[in-house]
Tab-separated table of C-alpha atoms in Angstrom:
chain	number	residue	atom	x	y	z
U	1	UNK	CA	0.000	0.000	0.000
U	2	UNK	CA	1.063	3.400	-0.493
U	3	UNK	CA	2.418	5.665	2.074
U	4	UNK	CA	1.175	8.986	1.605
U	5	UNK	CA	2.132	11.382	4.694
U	6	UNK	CA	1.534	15.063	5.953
U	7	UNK	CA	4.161	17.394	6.514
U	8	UNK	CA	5.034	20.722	7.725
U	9	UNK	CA	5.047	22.746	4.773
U	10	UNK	CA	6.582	26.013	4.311
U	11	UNK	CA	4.203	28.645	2.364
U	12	UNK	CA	3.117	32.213	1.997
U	13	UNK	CA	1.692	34.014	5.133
U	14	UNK	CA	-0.819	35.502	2.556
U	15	UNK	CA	-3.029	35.369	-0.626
U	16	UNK	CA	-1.007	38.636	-1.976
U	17	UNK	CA	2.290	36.675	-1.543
U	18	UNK	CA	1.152	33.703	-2.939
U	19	UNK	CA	-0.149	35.091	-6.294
U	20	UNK	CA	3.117	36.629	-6.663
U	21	UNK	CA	5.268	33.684	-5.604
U	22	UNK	CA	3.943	30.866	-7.418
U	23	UNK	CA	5.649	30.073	-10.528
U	24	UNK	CA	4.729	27.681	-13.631
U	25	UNK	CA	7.373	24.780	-13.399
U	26	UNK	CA	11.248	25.041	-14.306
U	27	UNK	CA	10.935	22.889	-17.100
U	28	UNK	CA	8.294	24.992	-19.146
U	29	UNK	CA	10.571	27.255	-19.937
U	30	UNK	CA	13.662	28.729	-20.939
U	31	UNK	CA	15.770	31.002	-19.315
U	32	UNK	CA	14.851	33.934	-20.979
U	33	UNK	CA	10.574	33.289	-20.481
U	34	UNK	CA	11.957	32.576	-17.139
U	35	UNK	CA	12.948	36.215	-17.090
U	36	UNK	CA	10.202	37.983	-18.381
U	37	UNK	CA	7.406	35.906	-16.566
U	38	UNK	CA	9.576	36.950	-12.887
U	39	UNK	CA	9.823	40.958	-13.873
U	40	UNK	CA	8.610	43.102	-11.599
U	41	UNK	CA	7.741	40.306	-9.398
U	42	UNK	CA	10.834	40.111	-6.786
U	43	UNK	CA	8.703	37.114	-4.580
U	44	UNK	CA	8.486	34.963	-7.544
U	45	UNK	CA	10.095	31.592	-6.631
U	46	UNK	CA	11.184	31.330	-10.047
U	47	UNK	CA	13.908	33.515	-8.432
U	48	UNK	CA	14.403	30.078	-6.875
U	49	UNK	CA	14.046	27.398	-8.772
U	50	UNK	CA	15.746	29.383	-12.265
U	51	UNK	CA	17.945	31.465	-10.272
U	52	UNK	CA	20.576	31.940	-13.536
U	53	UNK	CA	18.014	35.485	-14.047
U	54	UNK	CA	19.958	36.793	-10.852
U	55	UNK	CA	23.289	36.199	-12.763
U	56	UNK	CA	25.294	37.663	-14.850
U	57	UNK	CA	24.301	37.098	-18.525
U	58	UNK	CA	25.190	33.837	-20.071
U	59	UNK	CA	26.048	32.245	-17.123
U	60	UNK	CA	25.990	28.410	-17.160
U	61	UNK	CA	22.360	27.205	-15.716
U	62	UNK	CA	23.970	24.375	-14.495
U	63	UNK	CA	27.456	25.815	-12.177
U	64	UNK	CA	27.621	26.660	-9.300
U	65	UNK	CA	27.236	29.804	-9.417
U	66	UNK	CA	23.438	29.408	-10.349
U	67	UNK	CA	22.702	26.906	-7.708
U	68	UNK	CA	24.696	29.043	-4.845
U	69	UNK	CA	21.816	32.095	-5.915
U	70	UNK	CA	19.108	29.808	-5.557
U	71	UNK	CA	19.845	29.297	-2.190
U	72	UNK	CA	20.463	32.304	-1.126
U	73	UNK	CA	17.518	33.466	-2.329
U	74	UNK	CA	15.823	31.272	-0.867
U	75	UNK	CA	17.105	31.965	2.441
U	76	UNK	CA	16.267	35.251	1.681
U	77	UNK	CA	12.888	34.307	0.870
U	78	UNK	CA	12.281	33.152	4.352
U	79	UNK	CA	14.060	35.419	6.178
U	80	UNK	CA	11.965	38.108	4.849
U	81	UNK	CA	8.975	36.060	6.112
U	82	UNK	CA	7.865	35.567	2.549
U	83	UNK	CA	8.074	31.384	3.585
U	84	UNK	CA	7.049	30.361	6.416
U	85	UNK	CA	7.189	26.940	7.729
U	86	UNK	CA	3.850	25.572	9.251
U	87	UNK	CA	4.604	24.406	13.000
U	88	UNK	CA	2.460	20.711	12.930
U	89	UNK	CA	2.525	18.361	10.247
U	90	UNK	CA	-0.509	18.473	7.862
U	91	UNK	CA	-1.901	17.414	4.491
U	92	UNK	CA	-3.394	20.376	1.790
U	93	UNK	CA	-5.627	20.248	-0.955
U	94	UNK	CA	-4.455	21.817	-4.204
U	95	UNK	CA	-7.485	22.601	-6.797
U	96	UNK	CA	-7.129	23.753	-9.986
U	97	UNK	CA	-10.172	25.134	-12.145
U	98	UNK	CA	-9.542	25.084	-15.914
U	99	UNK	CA	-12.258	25.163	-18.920
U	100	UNK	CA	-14.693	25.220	-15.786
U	101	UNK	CA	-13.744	21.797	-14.668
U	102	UNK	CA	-11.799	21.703	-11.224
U	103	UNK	CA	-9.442	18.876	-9.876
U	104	UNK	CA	-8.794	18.640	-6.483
U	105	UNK	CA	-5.913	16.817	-4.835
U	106	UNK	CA	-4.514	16.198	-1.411
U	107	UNK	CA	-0.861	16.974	-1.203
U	108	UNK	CA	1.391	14.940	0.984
U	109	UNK	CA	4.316	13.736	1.396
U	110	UNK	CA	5.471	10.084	-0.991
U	111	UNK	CA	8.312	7.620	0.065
U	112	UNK	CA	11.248	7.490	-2.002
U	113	UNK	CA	11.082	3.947	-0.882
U	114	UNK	CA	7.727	3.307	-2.843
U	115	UNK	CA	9.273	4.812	-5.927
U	116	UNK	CA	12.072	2.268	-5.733
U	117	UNK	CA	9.637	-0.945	-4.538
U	118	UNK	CA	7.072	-0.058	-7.553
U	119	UNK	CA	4.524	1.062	-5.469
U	120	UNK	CA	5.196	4.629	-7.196
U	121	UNK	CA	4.415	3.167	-10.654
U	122	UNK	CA	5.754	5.505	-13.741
U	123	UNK	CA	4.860	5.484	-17.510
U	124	UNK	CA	8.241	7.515	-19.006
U	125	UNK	CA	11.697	6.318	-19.189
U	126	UNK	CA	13.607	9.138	-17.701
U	127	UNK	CA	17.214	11.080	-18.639
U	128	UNK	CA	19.589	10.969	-15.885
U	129	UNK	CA	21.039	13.970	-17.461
U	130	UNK	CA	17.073	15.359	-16.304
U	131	UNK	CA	17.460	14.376	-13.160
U	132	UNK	CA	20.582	15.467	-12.523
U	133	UNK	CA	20.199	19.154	-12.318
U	134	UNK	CA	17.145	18.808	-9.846
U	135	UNK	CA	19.325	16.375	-8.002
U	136	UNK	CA	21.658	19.044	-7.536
U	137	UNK	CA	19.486	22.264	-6.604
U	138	UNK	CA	17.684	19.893	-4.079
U	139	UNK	CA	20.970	18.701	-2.532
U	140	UNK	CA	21.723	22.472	-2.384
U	141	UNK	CA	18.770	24.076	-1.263
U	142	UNK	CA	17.662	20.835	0.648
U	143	UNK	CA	13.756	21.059	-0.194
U	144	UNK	CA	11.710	19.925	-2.723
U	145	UNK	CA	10.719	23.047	-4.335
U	146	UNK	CA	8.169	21.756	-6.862
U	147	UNK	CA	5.395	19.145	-6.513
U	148	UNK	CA	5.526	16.172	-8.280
U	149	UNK	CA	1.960	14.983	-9.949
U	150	UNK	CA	0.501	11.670	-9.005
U	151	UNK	CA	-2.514	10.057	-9.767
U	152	UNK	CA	-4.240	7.093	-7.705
U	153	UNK	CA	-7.540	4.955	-8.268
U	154	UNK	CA	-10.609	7.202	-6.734
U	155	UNK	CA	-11.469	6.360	-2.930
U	156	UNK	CA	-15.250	7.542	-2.123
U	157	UNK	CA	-13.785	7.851	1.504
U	158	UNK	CA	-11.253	10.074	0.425
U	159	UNK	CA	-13.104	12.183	-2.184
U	160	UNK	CA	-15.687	12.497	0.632
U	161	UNK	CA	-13.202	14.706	3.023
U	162	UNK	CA	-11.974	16.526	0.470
U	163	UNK	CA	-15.464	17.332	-0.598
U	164	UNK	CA	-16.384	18.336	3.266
U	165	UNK	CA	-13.382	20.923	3.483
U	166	UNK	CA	-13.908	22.340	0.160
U	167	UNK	CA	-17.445	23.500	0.730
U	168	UNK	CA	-17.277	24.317	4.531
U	169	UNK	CA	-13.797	26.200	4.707
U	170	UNK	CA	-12.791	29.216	2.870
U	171	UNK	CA	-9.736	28.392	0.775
U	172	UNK	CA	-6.216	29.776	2.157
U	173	UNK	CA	-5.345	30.810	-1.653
U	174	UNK	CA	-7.786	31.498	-4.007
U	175	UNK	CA	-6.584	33.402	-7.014
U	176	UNK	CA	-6.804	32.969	-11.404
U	177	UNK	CA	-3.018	32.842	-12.778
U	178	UNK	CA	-2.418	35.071	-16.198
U	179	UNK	CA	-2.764	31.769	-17.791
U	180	UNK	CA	-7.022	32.130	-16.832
U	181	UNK	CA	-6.226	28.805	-14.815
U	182	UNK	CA	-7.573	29.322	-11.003
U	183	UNK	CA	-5.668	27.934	-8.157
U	184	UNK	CA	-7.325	27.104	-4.813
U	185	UNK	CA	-5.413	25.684	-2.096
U	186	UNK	CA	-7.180	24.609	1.497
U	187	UNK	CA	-4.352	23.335	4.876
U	188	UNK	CA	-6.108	20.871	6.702
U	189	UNK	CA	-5.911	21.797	10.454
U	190	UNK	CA	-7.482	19.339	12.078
U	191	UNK	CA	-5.264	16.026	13.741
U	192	UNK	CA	-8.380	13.648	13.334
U	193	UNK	CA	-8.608	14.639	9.507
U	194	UNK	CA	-4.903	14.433	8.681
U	195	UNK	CA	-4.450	10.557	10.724
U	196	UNK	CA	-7.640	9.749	8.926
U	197	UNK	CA	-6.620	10.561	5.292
U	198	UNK	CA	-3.209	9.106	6.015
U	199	UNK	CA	-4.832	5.623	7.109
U	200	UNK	CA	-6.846	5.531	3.821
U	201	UNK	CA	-4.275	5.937	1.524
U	202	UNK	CA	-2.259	3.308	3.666
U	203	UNK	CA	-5.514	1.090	3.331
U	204	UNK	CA	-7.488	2.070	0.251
U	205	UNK	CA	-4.278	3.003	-1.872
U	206	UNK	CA	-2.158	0.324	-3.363
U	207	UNK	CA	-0.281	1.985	-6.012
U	208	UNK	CA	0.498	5.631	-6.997
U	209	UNK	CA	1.016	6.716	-10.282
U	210	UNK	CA	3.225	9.039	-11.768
U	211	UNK	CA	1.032	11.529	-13.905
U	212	UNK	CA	3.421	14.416	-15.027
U	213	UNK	CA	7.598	15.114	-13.087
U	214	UNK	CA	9.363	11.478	-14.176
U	215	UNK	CA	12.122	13.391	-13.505
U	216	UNK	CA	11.731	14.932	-10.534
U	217	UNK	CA	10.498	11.777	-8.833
U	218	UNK	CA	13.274	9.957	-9.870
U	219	UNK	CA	15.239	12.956	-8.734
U	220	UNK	CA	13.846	13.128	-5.180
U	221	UNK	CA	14.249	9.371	-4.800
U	222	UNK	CA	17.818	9.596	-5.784
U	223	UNK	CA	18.474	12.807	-3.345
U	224	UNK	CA	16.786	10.718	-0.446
U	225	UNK	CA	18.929	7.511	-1.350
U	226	UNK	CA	22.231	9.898	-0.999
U	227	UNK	CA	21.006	11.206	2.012
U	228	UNK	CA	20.334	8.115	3.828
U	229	UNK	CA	23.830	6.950	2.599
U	230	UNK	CA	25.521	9.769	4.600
U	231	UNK	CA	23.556	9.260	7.565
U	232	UNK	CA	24.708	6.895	10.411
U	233	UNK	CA	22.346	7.373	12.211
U	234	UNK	CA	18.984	6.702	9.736
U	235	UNK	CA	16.360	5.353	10.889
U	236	UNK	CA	13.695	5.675	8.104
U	237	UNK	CA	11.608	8.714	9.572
U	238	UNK	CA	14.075	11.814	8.661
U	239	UNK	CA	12.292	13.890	5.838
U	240	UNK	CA	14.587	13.320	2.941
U	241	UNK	CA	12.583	10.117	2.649
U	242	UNK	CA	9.679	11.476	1.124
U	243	UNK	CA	9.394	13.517	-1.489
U	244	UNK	CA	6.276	16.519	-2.029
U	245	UNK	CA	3.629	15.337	-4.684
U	246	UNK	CA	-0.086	16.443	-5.701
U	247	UNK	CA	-2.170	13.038	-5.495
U	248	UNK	CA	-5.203	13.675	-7.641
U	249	UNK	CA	-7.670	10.821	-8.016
U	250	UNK	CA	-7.874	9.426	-11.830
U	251	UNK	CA	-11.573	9.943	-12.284
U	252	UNK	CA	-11.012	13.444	-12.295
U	253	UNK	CA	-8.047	13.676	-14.491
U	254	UNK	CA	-8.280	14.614	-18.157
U	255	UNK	CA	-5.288	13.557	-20.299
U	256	UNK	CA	-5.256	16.114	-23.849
U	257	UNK	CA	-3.515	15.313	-26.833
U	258	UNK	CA	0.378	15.528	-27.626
U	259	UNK	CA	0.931	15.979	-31.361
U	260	UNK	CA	3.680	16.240	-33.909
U	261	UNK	CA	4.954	18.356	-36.802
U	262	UNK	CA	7.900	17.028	-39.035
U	263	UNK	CA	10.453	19.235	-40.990
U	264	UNK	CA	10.185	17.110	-44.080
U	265	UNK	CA	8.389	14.165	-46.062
U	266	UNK	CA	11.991	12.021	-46.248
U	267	UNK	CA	11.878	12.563	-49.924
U	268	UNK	CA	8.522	12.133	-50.655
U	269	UNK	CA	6.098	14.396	-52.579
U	270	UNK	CA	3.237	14.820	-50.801
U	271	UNK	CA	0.709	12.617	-53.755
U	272	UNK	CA	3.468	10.239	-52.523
U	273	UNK	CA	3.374	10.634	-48.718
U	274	UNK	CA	-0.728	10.299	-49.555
U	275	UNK	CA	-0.490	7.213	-51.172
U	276	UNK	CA	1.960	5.432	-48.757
U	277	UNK	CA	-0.829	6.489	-45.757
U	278	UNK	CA	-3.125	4.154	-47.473
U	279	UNK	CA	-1.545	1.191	-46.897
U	280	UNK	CA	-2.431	1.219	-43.193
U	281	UNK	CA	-4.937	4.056	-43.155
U	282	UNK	CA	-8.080	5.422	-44.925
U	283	UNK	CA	-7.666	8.587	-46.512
U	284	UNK	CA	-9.938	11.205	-46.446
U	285	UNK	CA	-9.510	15.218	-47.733
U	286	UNK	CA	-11.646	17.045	-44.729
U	287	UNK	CA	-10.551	20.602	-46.708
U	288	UNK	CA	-9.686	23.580	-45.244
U	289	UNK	CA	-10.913	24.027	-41.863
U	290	UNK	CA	-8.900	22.325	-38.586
U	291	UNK	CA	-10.434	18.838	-38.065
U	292	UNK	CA	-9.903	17.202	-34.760
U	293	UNK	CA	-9.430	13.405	-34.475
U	294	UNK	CA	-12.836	12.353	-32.942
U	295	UNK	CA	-12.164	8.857	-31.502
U	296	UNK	CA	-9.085	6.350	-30.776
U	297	UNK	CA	-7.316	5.183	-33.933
U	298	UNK	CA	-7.920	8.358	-35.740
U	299	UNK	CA	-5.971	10.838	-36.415
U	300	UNK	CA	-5.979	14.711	-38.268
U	301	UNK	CA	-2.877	15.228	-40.815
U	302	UNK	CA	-2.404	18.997	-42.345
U	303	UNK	CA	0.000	18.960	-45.232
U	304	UNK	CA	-0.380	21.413	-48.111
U	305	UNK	CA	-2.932	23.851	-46.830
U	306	UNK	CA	-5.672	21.256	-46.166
U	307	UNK	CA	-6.605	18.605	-43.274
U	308	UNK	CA	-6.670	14.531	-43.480
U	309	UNK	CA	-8.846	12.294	-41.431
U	310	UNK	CA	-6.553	9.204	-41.255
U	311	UNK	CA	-8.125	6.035	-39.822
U	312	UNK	CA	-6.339	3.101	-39.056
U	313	UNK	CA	-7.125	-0.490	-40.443
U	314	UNK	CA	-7.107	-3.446	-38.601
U	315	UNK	CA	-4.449	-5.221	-38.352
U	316	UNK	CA	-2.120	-1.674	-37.897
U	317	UNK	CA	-3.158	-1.972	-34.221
U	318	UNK	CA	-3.255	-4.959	-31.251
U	319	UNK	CA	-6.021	-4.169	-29.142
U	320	UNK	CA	-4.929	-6.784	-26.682
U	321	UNK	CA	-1.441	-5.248	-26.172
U	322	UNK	CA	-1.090	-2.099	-23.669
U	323	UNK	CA	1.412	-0.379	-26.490
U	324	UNK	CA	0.245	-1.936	-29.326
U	325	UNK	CA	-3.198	-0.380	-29.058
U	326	UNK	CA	-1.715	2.959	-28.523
U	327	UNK	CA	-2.289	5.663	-31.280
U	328	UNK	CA	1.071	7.137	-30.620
U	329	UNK	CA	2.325	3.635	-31.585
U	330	UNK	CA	0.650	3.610	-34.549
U	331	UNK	CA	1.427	6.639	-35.655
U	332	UNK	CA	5.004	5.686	-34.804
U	333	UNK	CA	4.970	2.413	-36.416
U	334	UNK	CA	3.145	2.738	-39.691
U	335	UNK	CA	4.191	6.694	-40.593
U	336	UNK	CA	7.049	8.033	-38.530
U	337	UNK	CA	9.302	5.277	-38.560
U	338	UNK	CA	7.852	3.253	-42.191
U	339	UNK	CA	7.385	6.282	-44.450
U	340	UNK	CA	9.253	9.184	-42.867
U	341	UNK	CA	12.388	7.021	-41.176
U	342	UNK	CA	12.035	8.995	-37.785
U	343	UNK	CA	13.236	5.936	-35.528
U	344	UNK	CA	13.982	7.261	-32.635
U	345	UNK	CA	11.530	9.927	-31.279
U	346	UNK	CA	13.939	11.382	-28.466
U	347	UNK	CA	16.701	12.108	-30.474
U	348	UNK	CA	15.411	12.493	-33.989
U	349	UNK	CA	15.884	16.692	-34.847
U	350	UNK	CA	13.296	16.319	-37.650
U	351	UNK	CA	10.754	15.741	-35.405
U	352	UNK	CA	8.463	18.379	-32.990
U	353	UNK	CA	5.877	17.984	-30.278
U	354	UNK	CA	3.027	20.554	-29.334
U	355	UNK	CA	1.200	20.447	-26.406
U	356	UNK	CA	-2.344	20.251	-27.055
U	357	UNK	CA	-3.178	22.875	-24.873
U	358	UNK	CA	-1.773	24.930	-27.874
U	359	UNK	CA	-4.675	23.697	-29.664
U	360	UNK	CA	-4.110	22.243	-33.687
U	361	UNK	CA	-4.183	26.270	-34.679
U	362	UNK	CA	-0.593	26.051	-33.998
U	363	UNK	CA	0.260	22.634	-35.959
U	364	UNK	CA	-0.778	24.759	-38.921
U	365	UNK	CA	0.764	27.785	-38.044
U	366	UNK	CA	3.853	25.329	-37.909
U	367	UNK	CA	3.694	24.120	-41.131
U	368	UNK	CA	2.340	27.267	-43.125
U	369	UNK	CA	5.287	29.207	-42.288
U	370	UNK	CA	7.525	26.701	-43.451
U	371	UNK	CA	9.230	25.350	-40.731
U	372	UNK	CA	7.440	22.276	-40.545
U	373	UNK	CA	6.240	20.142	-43.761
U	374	UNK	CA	3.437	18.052	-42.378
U	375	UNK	CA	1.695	18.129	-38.847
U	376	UNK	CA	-0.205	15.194	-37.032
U	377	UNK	CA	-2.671	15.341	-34.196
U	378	UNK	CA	-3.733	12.137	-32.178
U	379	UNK	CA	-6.523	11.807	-30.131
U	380	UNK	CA	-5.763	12.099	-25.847
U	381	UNK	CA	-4.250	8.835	-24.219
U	382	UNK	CA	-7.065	8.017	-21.230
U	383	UNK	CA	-6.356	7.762	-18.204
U	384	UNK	CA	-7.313	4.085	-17.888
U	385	UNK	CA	-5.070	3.638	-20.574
U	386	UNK	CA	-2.176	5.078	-18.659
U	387	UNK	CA	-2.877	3.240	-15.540
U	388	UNK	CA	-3.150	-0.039	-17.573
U	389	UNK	CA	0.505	0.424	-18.804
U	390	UNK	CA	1.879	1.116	-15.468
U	391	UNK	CA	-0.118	-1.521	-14.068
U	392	UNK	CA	1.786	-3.820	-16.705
U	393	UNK	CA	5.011	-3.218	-16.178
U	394	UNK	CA	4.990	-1.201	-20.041
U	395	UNK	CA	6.774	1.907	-20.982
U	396	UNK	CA	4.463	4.174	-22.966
U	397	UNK	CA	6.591	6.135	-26.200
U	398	UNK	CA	7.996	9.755	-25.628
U	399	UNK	CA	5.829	12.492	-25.469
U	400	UNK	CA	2.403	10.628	-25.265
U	401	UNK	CA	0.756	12.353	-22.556
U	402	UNK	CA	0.004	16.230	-21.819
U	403	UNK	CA	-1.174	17.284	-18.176
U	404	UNK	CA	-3.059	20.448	-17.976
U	405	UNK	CA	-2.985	22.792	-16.157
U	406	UNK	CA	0.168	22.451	-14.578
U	407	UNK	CA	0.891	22.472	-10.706
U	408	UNK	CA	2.041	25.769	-9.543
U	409	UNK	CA	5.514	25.832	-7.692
U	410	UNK	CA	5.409	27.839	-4.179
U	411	UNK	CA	1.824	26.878	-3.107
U	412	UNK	CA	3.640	24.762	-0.425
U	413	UNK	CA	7.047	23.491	-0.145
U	414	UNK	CA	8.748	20.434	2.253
U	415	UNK	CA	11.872	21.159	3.485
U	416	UNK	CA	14.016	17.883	3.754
């Protein structure tokens, strides 16, 4: 069963703070957004967790010069009371309303030893190069700065509590990001609450899954494995055994798509490209106007100013495999790899992915321009899908799932 704790978390004293502080994730970003999104905003943690904006220009993000800023501003973030760490262990809940649907999850506290026992199931292969630099600015700062994102199979008893609090207490933070996403967040003050929700994920919760941060779990597992090493005196309870993550249950999760664009047709003209698709796919011109893949094993193509339903055949798909039945694999399979030799997706420079939250406007944006000669767009991965591969041991391909919106960094923070 999964252990799922509370924890003392350090936070903003205030709503004001807070809507300053929190941050999108490090890894949506590049140094320069970083910049621009932390102007004029001196209490954003992404003076934190992308400190190389406090250096001097073209300074290396990864040396130690960078990581020596983050922590001392983050010490400076607390001494100026901007963090402050709660005095009694406790769980939160961490809503977010987007497209006027609203997830709620408990955050708490996940043991690096479930990650490494499988009870922390993941979906991705991971880069150790990835986990490397969040390895190193949680070594230095010695706090998980950012939430991980978990999922786990719904517990009425659980969704129940969270339900209570939501509609009895008025939220701690309460405020709508520039992105239009809202972010609620409720602590959870009372003892009885906190040892109850902790029994029923020790009870009702057999695995975890990882939703969206491979890296950074992997990265907080390895941290606590390094700590324990140096410790001669571990006993198992010291924080650096857990890790901070946002444990959502699945039947509220919506997976979107993940598509592609590719810089060219490997040769091909497009009549060509065309005809090759029909070996494994029907064909069909849907004109002008953006068409969105409507059900799994279908899938939008815009090449030359106009849109393609594809749908697969049988036979281009094995609906009893956990992979096989995946449309990312046949995409893979039968065009990428077949007709446009793209064999491996993670290193391949003729290939791009777009986040579906960018909607398909931008796949064709992509490709009029020029930069891109033909665009695909796949219909979303579901989350029973994703638990089923997890579940079974399988490795979904790169860049199959999107998460949206994504957890804000700052809301709470565990200091290991």
């Amino acid at each position: 069963m999964a252990i799922v704790k509370p924890f003392k978390g350090l936070r903003t004293p205030s709503q004001e703070v807070c809507e300053e502080l929190a941050c999108l994730p490090y890894d949506v970003m590049n140094s320069e957004e970083a910049a621009q999104m932390a102007a004029g905003k001196p209490r954003s943690l992404l003076h934190v967790t992308r400190a190389e904006i406090d250096c001097p220009a073209g300074t290396d993000i990864h040396s130690e010069t960078v990581y020596n800023k983050s922590v001392e501003n983050f010490n400076m973030f607390q001494e100026k009371g901007w963090l402050v760490q709660d005095e009694e262990a406790k769980f939160y809940i961490y809503a977010q309303t987007m497209d006027g649907r609203t997830q709620y999850g408990i955050v708490g506290c996940a043991a690096c030893e479930d990650y490494m026992n499988g009870i922390i199931k993941k979906h991705e292969l991971t880069r150790p190069d990835k986990e490397e630099d969040r390895m190193i600015l949680t070594r230095y700062v010695k706090a998980n700065l950012e939430p991980v994102f978990f999922a786990y199979k719904a517990v009425p008893e659980i969704d129940a509590i969270v339900e209570e609090i939501v509609k009895s207490k008025k939220a701690d933070y309460d405020f709508v990001a520039e992105d239009g996403f809202g972010h609620h967040f409720w602590a959870i003050n009372c003892p009885e609450t906190n040892k109850r929700l902790e029994e029923l994920f020790a009870t009702k919760v057999p695995y975890t899954y990882v939703a969206d941060g491979h890296h950074r779990t992997a990265a907080a597992a390895r941290i606590g494995a390094e700590f324990k090493s140096k410790n001669p005196n571990h006993n198992g309870t010291e924080e650096y055994n857990f890790f901070m993550a946002v444990h959502f249950p699945d039947h509220q999760l919506k997976i979107i798509d993940y598509n592609r664009v590719v810089k060219d047709l490997n040769g091909l003209t497009e009549e060509q490209l065309l005809a090759k698709l029909g070996e494994h796919f029907t064909v069909e011109d849907m004109g002008a106007e953006i068409y969105h893949p409507a059900k799994l094993h279908e899938f939008s193509m815009y090449l030359g100013g106009r849109w393609y339903k594809l749908t697969a055949k049988p036979g281009s798909y094995d609906d009893n495999d956990p992979i096989g039945v995946l449309d990312v694999t046949i995409l893979s399979n039968h065009v990428l790899a077949d007709i446009l030799d793209i064999q491996d997706l993670r290193t391949s420079k003729r290939i791009d992915f777009v986040g579906g939250i960018r909607g398909l406007g931008e796949l064709k944006r992509r490709v009029d321009n020029g930069e891109m000669k033909v665009a695909f767009a796949l219909y979303p991965v579901s989350m029973e899908q994703l638990i089923n591969i997890a579940d079974t041991g399988n490795i979904m391909p790169p860049k199959t799932t999107w998460f949206e919106p994504k957890l804000r960094s700052g809301m709470v923070i565990h200091k290991i």
